[in-house]
Coordinates of C-alpha atoms and ligand atoms in Angstrom, one line a residue:
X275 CA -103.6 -31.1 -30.4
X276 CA -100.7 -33.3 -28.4
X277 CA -97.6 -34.3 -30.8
X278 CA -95.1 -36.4 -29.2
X279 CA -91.8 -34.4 -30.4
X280 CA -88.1 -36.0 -30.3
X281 CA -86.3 -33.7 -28.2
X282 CA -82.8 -35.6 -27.7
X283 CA -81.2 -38.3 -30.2
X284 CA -78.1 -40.6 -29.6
X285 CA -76.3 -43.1 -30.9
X286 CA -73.3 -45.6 -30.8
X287 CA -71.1 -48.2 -33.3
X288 CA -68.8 -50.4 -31.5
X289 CA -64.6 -49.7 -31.6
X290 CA -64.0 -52.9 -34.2
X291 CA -63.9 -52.0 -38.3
X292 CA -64.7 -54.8 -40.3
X293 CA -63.7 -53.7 -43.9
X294 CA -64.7 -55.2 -47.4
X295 CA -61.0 -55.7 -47.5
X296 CA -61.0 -58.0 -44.7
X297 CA -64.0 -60.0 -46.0
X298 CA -62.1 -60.6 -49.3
X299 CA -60.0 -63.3 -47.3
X300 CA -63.0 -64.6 -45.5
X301 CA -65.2 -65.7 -49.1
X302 CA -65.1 -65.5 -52.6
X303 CA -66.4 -61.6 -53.0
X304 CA -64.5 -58.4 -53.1
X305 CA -64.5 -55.1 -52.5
X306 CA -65.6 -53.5 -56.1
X307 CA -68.3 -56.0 -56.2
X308 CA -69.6 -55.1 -52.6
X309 CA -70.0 -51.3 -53.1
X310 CA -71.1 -51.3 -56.5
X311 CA -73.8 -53.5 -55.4
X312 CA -74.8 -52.4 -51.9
X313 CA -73.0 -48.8 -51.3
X314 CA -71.0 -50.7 -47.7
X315 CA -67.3 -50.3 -47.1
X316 CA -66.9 -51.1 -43.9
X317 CA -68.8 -52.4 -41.0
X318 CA -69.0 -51.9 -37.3
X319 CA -68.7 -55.2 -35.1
X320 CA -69.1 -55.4 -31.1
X321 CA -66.7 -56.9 -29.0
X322 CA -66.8 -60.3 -27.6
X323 CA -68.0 -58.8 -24.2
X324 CA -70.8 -56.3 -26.0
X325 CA -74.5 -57.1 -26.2
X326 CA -77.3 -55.5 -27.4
X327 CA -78.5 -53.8 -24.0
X328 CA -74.5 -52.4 -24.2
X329 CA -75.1 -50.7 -27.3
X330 CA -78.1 -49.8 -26.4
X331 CA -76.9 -48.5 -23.1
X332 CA -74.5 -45.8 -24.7
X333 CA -76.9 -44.7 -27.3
X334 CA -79.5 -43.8 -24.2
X335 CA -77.0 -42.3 -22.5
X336 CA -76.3 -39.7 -25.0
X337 CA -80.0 -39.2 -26.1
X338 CA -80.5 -38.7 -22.6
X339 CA -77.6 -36.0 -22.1
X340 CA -79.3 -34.5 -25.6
X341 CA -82.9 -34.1 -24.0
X342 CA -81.1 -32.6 -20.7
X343 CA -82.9 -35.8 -18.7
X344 CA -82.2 -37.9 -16.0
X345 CA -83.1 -41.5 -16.3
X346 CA -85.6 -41.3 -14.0
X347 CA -87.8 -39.0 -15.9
X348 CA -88.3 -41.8 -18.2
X349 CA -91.4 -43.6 -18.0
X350 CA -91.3 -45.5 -21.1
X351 CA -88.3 -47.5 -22.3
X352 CA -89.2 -49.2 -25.6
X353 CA -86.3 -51.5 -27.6
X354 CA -86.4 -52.3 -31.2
X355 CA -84.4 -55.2 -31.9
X356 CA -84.0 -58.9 -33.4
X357 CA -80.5 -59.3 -31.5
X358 CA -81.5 -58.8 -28.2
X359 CA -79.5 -59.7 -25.1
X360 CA -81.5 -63.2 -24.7
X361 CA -85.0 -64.4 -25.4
X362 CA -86.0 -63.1 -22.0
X363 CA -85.7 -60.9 -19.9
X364 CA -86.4 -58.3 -22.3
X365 CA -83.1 -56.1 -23.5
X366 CA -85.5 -53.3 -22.6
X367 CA -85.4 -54.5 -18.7
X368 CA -81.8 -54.9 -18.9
X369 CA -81.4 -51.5 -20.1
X370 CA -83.6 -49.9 -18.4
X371 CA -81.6 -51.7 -14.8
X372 CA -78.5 -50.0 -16.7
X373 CA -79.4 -46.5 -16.8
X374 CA -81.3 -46.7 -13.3
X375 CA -84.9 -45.7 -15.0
X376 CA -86.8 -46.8 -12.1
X377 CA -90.0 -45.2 -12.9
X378 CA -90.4 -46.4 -16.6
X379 CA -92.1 -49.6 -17.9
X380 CA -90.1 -51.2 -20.6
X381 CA -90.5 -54.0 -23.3
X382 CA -88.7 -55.1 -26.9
X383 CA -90.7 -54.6 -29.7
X384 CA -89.8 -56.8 -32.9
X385 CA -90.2 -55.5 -36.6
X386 CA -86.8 -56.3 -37.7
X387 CA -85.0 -53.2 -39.5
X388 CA -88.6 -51.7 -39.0
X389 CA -88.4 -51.6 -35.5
X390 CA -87.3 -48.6 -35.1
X391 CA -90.0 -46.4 -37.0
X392 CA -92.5 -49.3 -35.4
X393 CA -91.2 -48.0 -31.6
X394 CA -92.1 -44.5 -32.5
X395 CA -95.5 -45.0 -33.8
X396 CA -96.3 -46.9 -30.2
X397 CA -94.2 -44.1 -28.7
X398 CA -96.3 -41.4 -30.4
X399 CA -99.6 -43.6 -29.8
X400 CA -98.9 -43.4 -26.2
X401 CA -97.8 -40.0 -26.0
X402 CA -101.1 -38.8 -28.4
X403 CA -103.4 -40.2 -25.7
X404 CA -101.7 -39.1 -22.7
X405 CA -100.4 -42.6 -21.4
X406 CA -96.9 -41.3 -21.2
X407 CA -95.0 -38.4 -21.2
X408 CA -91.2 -39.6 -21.4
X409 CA -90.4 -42.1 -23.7
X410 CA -87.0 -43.7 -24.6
X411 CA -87.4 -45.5 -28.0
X412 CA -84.1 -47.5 -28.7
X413 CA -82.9 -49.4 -32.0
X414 CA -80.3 -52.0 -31.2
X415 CA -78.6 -54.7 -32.7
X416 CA -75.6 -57.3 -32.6
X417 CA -76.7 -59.2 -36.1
X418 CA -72.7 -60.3 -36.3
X419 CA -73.4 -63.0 -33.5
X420 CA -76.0 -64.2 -36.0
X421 CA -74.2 -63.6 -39.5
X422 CA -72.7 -66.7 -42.0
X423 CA -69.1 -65.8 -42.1
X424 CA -69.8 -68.2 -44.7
X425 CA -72.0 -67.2 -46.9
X426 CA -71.3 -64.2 -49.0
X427 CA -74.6 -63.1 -50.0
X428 CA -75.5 -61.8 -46.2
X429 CA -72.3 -62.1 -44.7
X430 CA -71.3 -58.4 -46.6
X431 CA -74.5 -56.9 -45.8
X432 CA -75.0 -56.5 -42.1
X433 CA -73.0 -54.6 -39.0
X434 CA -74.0 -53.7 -35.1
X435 CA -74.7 -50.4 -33.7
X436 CA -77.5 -48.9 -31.5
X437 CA -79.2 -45.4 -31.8
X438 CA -82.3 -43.8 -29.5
X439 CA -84.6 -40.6 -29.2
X440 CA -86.3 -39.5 -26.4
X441 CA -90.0 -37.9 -26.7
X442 CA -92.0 -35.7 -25.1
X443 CA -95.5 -34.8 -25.7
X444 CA -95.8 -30.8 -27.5
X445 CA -98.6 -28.6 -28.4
X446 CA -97.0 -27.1 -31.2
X447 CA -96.8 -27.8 -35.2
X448 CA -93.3 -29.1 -34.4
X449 CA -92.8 -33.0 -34.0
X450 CA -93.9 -36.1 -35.4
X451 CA -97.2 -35.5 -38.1
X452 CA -97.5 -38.9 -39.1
X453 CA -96.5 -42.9 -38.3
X454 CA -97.5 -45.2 -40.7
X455 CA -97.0 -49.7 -40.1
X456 CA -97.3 -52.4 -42.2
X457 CA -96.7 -56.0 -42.9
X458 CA -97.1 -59.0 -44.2
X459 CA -96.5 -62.3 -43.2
X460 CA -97.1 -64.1 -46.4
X461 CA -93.7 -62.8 -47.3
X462 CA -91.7 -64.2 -44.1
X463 CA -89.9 -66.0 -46.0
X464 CA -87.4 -63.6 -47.5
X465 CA -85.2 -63.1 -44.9
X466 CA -85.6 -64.7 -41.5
X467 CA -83.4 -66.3 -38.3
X468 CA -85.0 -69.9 -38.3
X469 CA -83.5 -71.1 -35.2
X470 CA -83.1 -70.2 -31.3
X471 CA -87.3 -69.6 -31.1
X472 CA -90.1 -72.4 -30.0
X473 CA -89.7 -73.6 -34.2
X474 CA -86.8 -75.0 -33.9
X475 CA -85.2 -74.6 -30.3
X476 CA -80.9 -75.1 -29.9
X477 CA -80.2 -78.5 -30.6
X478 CA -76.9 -80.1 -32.2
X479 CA -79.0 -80.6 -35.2
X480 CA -80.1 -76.3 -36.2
X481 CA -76.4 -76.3 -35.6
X482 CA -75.4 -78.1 -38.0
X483 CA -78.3 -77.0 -40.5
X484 CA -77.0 -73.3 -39.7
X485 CA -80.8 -72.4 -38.6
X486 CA -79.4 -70.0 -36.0
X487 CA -77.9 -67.6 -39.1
X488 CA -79.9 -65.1 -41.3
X489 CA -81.2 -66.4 -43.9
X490 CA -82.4 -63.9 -46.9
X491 CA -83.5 -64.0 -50.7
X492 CA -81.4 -60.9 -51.9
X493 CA -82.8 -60.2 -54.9
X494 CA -86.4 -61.1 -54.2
X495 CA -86.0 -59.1 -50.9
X496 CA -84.2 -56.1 -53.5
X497 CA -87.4 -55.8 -56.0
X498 CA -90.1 -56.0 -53.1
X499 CA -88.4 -53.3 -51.4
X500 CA -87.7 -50.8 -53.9
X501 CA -91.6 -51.1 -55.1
X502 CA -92.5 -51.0 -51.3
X503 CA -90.2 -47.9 -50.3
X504 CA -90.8 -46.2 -53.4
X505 CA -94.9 -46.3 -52.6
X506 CA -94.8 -45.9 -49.0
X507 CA -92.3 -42.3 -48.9
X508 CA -95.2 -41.1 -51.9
X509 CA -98.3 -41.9 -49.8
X510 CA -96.5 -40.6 -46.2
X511 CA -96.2 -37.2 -47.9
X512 CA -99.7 -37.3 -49.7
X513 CA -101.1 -38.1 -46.4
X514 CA -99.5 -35.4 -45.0
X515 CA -100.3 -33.1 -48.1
X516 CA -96.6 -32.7 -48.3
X517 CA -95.0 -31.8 -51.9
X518 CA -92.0 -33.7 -52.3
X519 CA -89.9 -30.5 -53.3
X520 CA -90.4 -29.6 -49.5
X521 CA -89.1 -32.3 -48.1
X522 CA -86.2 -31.1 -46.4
X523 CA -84.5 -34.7 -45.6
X524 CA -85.0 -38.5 -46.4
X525 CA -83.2 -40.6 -44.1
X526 CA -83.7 -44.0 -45.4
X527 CA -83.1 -47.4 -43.5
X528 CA -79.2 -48.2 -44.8
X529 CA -79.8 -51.3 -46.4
X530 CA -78.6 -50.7 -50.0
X531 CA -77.7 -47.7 -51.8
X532 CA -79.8 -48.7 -54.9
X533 CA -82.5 -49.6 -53.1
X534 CA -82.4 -45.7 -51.6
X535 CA -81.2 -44.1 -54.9
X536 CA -84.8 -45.7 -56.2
X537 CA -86.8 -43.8 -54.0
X538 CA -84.9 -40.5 -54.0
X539 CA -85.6 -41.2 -57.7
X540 CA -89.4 -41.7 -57.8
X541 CA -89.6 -38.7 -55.2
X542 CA -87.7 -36.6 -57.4
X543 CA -85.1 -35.5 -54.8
X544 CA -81.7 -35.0 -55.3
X545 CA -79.1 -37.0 -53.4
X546 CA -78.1 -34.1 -51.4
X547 CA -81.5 -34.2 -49.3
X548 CA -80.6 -37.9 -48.4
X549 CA -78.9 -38.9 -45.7
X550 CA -76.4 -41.6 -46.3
X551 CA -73.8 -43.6 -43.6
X552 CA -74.7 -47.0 -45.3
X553 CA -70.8 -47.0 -46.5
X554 CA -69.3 -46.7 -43.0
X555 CA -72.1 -49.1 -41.3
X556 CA -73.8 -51.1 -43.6
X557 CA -77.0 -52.6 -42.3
X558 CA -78.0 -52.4 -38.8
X559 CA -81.4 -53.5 -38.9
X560 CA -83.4 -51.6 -36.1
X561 CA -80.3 -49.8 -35.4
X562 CA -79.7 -48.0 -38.7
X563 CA -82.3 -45.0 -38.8
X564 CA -81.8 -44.0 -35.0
X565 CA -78.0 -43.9 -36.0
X566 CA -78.6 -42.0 -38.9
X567 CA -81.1 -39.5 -37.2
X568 CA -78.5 -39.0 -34.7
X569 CA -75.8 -38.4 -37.1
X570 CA -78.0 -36.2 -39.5
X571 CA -78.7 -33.8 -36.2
X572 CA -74.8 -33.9 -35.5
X573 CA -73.9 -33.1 -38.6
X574 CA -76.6 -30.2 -38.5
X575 CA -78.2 -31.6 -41.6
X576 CA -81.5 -30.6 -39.8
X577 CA -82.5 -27.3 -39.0
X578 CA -85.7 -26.3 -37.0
X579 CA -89.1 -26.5 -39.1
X580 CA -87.5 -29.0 -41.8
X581 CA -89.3 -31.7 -42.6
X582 CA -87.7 -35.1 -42.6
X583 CA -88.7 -38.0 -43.6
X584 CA -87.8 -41.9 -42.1
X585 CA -88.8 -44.8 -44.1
X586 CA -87.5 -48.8 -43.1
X587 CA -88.4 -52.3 -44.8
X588 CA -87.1 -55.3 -43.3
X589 CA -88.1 -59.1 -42.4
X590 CA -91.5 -60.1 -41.5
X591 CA -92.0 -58.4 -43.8
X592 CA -92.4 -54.8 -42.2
X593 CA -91.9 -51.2 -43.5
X594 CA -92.7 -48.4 -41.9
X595 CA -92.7 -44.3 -42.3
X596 CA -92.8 -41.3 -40.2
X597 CA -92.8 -37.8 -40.9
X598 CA -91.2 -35.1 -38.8
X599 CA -91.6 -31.5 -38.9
X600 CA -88.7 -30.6 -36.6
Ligands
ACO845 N1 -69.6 -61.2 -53.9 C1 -69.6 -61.6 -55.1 N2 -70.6 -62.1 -55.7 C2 -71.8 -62.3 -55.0 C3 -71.8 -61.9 -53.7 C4 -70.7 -61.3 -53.1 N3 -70.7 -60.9 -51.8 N4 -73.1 -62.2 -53.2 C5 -73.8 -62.7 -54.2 N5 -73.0 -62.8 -55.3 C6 -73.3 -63.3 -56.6 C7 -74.4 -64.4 -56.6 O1 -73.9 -65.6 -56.3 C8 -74.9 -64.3 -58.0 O2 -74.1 -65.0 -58.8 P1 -74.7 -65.9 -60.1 O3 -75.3 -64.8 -61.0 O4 -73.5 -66.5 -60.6 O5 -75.7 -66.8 -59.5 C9 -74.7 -62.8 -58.4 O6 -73.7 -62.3 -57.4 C10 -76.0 -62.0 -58.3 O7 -76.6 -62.2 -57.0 P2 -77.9 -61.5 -56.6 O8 -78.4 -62.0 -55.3 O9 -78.9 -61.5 -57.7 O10 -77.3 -60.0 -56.4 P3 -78.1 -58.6 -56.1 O11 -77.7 -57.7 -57.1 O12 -79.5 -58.9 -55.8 O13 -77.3 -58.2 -54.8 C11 -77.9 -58.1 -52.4 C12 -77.4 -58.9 -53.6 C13 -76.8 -57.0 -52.2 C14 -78.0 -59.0 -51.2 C15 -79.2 -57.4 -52.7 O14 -80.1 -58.4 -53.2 C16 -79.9 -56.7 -51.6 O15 -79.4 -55.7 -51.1 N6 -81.0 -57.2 -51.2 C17 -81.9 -56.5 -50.2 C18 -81.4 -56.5 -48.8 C19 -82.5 -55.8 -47.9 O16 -83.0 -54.8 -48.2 N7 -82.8 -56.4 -46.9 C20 -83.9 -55.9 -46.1 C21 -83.6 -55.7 -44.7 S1 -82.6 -57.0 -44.0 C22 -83.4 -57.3 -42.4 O17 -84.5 -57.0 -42.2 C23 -82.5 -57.9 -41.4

């Protein structure tokens, strides 16, 4: 049986700290109020010059060093993101001109802070039936270009960063077991980017009506997710016939430390076997579980035959899971 297997991880958060501190003297909030409620203390924000295919660009570059590769051996470039460089050409073409991967195809997936996970379910599709054999998957995002300085109920939430794997098909029990997507569209609602699309194209008028911000429902958004997460990290491991006690890592989309602290909870796992950089990052949408991934390898938080766990939620609405024995 062919896995695809992630054999080289990467990522990268832009110079600029934005702490809770500093958003204090931007709107009425402050910094107790932010980490009791969401876990964040600081925040990573690109420079003026910095798009998405530039954070994008540095996370390949490691995964790539990682995986002992040379651009060209890619022929797969897939990008997660919401944030991307411009409507079109894809940020996946722009990266993919970047790093000089000539002989890979390349296109943006979006599943907003589900991307990610999304990109490695096509990844491991593609690799499963033999379509392709080296595949960059990328999570990348600048949401600070599209933030409310404004509006303190999103405004504290979200920061930029990019993170990326690189697979490669394997015969062996090692890799990824299980993908899992889902969605639904009645819930679009809950947090969305009105403005910039064919809905309601630039004009001085989604200016002034701040369509081309994020808009979200916190606390609706809050209760769907933790019900969501809670159910989708049970099923992934029954699917998998996995007992929660072996689980060896969770590494949760950083969107808000309750939100993770509920499934650890219904899982029955102790903190210590979840990966947490939601306090130095906050939420990075499609960027967040590459960067944690990345970070949980550095930090040798995974060892060979673990299994780890990645689950996301995000706007749509998506969520997603894969399970990796690594
Ligand atoms: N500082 C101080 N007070 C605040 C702030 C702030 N930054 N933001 C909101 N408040 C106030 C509200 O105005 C409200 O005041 P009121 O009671 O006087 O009306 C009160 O705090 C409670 O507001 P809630 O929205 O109910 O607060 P909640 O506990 O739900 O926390 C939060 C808000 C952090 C946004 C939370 O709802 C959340 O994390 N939601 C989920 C986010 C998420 O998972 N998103 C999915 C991915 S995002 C993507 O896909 C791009």
């Amino acid at each position: 049986m062919i896995r695809a297997r992630i054999i080289g991880t990467g990522s990268y958060v832009p110079d600029r700290v934005l702490t809770n501190r500093e958003i204090e003297k931007k709107v009425d909030t402050s910094d107790s109020w932010i980490v009791e409620r969401t876990g964040i203390k600081e925040r990573r924000i690109a420079a003026d010059t910095q798009a998405a295919s530039d954070l994008a660009y540095e996370a390949a570059l490691s995964a790539l060093k990682k995986a002992r590769l040379k651009a060209k051996d890619l022929d797969l470039i897939i990008v997660a993101t919401v944030t991307g460089d411009m409507p079109f050409p894809s940020t996946a073409c722009l990266l993919q001109a970047k790093l000089g991967a000539k002989n890979a195809a390349a296109f943006d997936l979006g599943a907003a802070c589900s991307g990610f996970i999304y990109g490695l379910h096509v990844a491991s599709g593609m690799i499963r039936s033999g379509m392709h054999q080296r595949v960059l998957v990328v999570g990348a995002e600048v949401l600070s270009r599209f933030t409310d300085w404004q509006d303190r109920s999103t405004c504290i939430l979200f920061g930029d960063g990019a993170g990326a794997v690189i697979l490669e098909p394997t015969r062996e029990k090692h890799g990824i077991w299980s993908t899992h997507i889902y969605s639904d569209g009645n819930l679009a609602d809950l947090i969305m980017l009105p403005g910039g699309g064919s809905h309601a194209a630039c004009s001085r008028e989604t200016i002034l009506k701040k369509l081309h911000h994020i808009k979200m429902k916190g606390n609706e958004t809050f209760r769907v997710a933790v019900r969501t997460l809670e159910e989708l990290a049970e099923d992934t491991l029954a699917k998998n016939d996995l007992d929660p006690a072996k689980l060896s890592l969770l590494i949760p989309h950083q969107a808000n430390l309750r939100i993770i602290q509920a499934t650890a909870k219904r899982l029955g796992l102790p903190m210590d076997k979840v990966f947490l950089n939601i306090q130095k990052y906050g939420n990075t949408s499609a960027a967040s579980v590459p960067i944690a991934l990345d970070e949980a390898v550095a930090e040798d938080r995974i060892k060979g035959g673990d299994y780890v766990l990645l689950e996301a939620f995000g706007g749509g609405l998506t969520w997603a899971s894969a399970l990796i024995r690594w």
